[in-house]
mmCIF file of C-alpha atoms in Angstrom:
data_model
loop_
_atom_site.group_PDB
_atom_site.id
_atom_site.type_symbol
_atom_site.label_atom_id
_atom_site.label_comp_id
_atom_site.label_asym_id
_atom_site.label_seq_id
_atom_site.Cartn_x
_atom_site.Cartn_y
_atom_site.Cartn_z
ATOM 1 C CA MET L 1 0.000 0.000 0.000
ATOM 2 C CA ARG L 2 1.297 3.459 -0.893
ATOM 3 C CA VAL L 3 0.107 6.593 0.883
ATOM 4 C CA ARG L 4 0.720 10.291 0.306
ATOM 5 C CA ALA L 5 -0.743 13.113 2.393
ATOM 6 C CA GLY L 6 -0.558 16.866 2.056
ATOM 7 C CA LEU L 7 -1.660 20.100 3.655
ATOM 8 C CA GLU L 8 -2.049 23.154 1.420
ATOM 9 C CA VAL L 9 -2.378 26.602 2.906
ATOM 10 C CA ARG L 10 -3.602 29.406 0.641
ATOM 11 C CA LEU L 11 -1.995 32.571 1.951
ATOM 12 C CA LEU L 12 -4.333 35.527 1.840
ATOM 13 C CA LYS L 13 -3.935 39.110 3.115
ATOM 14 C CA ALA L 14 -0.520 39.649 1.497
ATOM 15 C CA LEU L 15 1.227 36.826 3.357
ATOM 16 C CA ASP L 16 4.098 35.275 1.460
ATOM 17 C CA PRO L 17 5.436 31.731 1.932
ATOM 18 C CA GLU L 18 8.719 32.761 3.557
ATOM 19 C CA ARG L 19 7.034 35.006 6.115
ATOM 20 C CA PHE L 20 4.409 32.342 6.837
ATOM 21 C CA SER L 21 7.173 29.760 7.373
ATOM 22 C CA LYS L 22 8.879 32.025 9.894
ATOM 23 C CA VAL L 23 5.612 32.673 11.728
ATOM 24 C CA VAL L 24 4.647 28.991 12.078
ATOM 25 C CA GLY L 25 8.198 27.661 12.406
ATOM 26 C CA LEU L 26 7.766 25.032 9.683
ATOM 27 C CA TRP L 27 9.247 24.975 6.181
ATOM 28 C CA PRO L 28 7.176 23.852 3.205
ATOM 29 C CA THR L 29 7.907 21.076 0.777
ATOM 30 C CA ARG L 30 6.368 23.271 -1.932
ATOM 31 C CA ALA L 31 5.582 27.004 -2.078
ATOM 32 C CA ARG L 32 4.559 29.677 -4.561
ATOM 33 C CA ARG L 33 4.278 33.459 -4.232
ATOM 34 C CA LYS L 34 1.224 35.365 -5.387
ATOM 35 C CA GLY L 35 1.650 36.180 -9.075
ATOM 36 C CA GLU L 36 4.078 33.326 -9.840
ATOM 37 C CA ASP L 37 2.729 31.382 -12.802
ATOM 38 C CA GLY L 38 -0.352 33.641 -12.715
ATOM 39 C CA ALA L 39 -1.385 32.489 -9.218
ATOM 40 C CA GLU L 40 -4.040 34.643 -7.552
ATOM 41 C CA THR L 41 -2.913 33.634 -4.055
ATOM 42 C CA ALA L 42 0.329 32.500 -2.502
ATOM 43 C CA LEU L 43 0.599 28.825 -1.602
ATOM 44 C CA TRP L 44 2.436 27.023 1.192
ATOM 45 C CA ALA L 45 2.302 23.225 1.191
ATOM 46 C CA LEU L 46 3.597 20.496 3.429
ATOM 47 C CA GLU L 47 3.484 17.053 1.809
ATOM 48 C CA THR L 48 4.747 13.591 2.537
ATOM 49 C CA PRO L 49 6.471 11.659 -0.222
ATOM 50 C CA TRP L 50 4.816 8.437 -1.338
ATOM 51 C CA LEU L 51 5.219 6.162 1.679
ATOM 52 C CA GLU L 52 5.036 2.383 1.608
ATOM 53 C CA ALA L 53 2.888 1.798 4.663
ATOM 54 C CA PRO L 54 0.601 -1.046 5.680
ATOM 55 C CA ASP L 55 -1.440 1.500 7.658
ATOM 56 C CA PRO L 56 -2.361 4.891 6.115
ATOM 57 C CA GLN L 57 -2.439 6.331 9.646
ATOM 58 C CA ASP L 58 1.387 6.301 9.598
ATOM 59 C CA ALA L 59 1.466 8.767 6.699
ATOM 60 C CA LEU L 60 -1.182 10.937 8.334
ATOM 61 C CA ARG L 61 0.787 11.058 11.575
ATOM 62 C CA THR L 62 3.970 11.969 9.637
ATOM 63 C CA LEU L 63 2.162 14.969 8.181
ATOM 64 C CA LEU L 64 -0.083 16.065 11.055
ATOM 65 C CA GLU L 65 2.139 15.522 14.106
ATOM 66 C CA PRO L 66 4.321 18.624 13.520
ATOM 67 C CA LEU L 67 1.172 20.706 13.000
ATOM 68 C CA LYS L 68 -0.419 19.872 16.352
ATOM 69 C CA ALA L 69 1.714 22.376 18.275
ATOM 70 C CA LYS L 70 1.043 25.002 15.582
ATOM 71 C CA ALA L 71 -2.740 24.448 15.545
ATOM 72 C CA PRO L 72 -3.643 27.367 17.870
ATOM 73 C CA LEU L 73 -1.713 29.842 15.710
ATOM 74 C CA LEU L 74 -3.051 28.381 12.474
ATOM 75 C CA ALA L 75 -6.601 28.484 13.878
ATOM 76 C CA VAL L 76 -6.206 32.203 14.617
ATOM 77 C CA LEU L 77 -4.990 32.815 11.056
ATOM 78 C CA VAL L 78 -7.985 30.853 9.724
ATOM 79 C CA GLU L 79 -10.357 32.841 11.944
ATOM 80 C CA GLN L 80 -8.839 36.116 10.699
ATOM 81 C CA LYS L 81 -9.339 34.901 7.097
ATOM 82 C CA ALA L 82 -5.580 35.223 6.547
ATOM 83 C CA VAL L 83 -5.269 31.620 5.352
ATOM 84 C CA ARG L 84 -7.434 28.876 3.871
ATOM 85 C CA VAL L 85 -6.421 25.270 4.545
ATOM 86 C CA GLY L 86 -6.886 22.127 2.480
ATOM 87 C CA PHE L 87 -5.948 18.564 3.368
ATOM 88 C CA SER L 88 -5.532 15.667 0.956
ATOM 89 C CA CYS L 89 -4.677 12.007 1.315
ATOM 90 C CA THR L 90 -4.233 9.498 -1.499
ATOM 91 C CA VAL L 91 -4.044 5.752 -0.879
ATOM 92 C CA GLU L 92 -3.017 3.300 -3.590
ATOM 93 C CA ALA L 93 -3.694 -0.321 -2.702
ATOM 94 C CA ALA L 94 -5.131 -3.426 -4.230
ATOM 95 C CA GLY L 95 -8.716 -3.650 -3.029
ATOM 96 C CA ALA L 96 -8.619 -0.404 -0.995
ATOM 97 C CA THR L 97 -12.200 0.379 -0.047
ATOM 98 C CA SER L 98 -11.943 2.742 2.913
ATOM 99 C CA LEU L 99 -9.721 5.134 4.806
ATOM 100 C CA GLU L 100 -10.224 5.942 8.451
ATOM 101 C CA LEU L 101 -9.247 9.273 10.004
ATOM 102 C CA ASP L 102 -8.773 9.041 13.746
ATOM 103 C CA PRO L 103 -10.555 11.503 16.084
ATOM 104 C CA ASP L 104 -7.356 13.514 16.726
ATOM 105 C CA ALA L 105 -6.781 14.044 12.996
ATOM 106 C CA LEU L 106 -10.429 14.994 12.477
ATOM 107 C CA ALA L 107 -10.335 17.431 15.401
ATOM 108 C CA LEU L 108 -7.189 19.100 14.053
ATOM 109 C CA LEU L 109 -8.618 19.411 10.541
ATOM 110 C CA ALA L 110 -11.904 20.752 11.928
ATOM 111 C CA ARG L 111 -10.040 23.330 14.032
ATOM 112 C CA LEU L 112 -8.275 24.494 10.857
ATOM 113 C CA GLU L 113 -11.573 24.481 8.912
ATOM 114 C CA ALA L 114 -9.730 22.399 6.350
ATOM 115 C CA ALA L 115 -11.369 21.199 3.183
ATOM 116 C CA VAL L 116 -10.659 17.458 3.047
ATOM 117 C CA ARG L 117 -10.039 15.361 -0.072
ATOM 118 C CA LEU L 118 -9.541 11.610 0.282
ATOM 119 C CA GLU L 119 -8.704 9.480 -2.718
ATOM 120 C CA LEU L 120 -8.614 5.693 -2.808
ATOM 121 C CA ARG L 121 -7.349 4.070 -5.971
ATOM 122 C CA PRO L 122 -6.066 0.677 -7.047
ATOM 123 C CA ALA L 123 -2.355 -0.001 -6.909
ATOM 124 C CA PRO L 124 -0.635 0.729 -10.220
ATOM 125 C CA ALA L 125 -0.019 -2.353 -12.337
ATOM 126 C CA PRO L 126 3.646 -3.291 -12.727
ATOM 127 C CA ASP L 127 5.176 -3.234 -16.183
ATOM 128 C CA PRO L 128 6.357 -6.542 -17.694
ATOM 129 C CA LEU L 129 9.742 -6.096 -15.990
ATOM 130 C CA GLY L 130 8.071 -5.787 -12.581
ATOM 131 C CA ARG L 131 8.600 -2.035 -12.105
ATOM 132 C CA PRO L 132 5.668 0.238 -11.109
ATOM 133 C CA LEU L 133 4.347 2.317 -13.997
ATOM 134 C CA ASN L 134 4.347 5.590 -12.028
#
């Protein structure tokens, strides 16, 4: 089973990714300033790489654990409409039919008023030489 999780923060009110990083004390895996590539808002994202994990909760903990201490500050920024938060998790597994978010993860995402996108898809088929196609 492969799992990837991400948190995207749209930076509003003239925040830029570098300043946001300094404020929250975390550095993004991906960022974009307002106006880059025609973007209407700046973006700050923290993402896990694809993780081979028998339990998707491991990937979620990898992403969400560092955010727990920052949740009060992020919640204030959400309340002030300075940021908008989105959370995504993709699971690739043969026969994957469900993904469970534990109460702590749900509480954190609710506190951040995060839009949540969960995607379950079959594992990619290997090519004839046994390598994954993606």
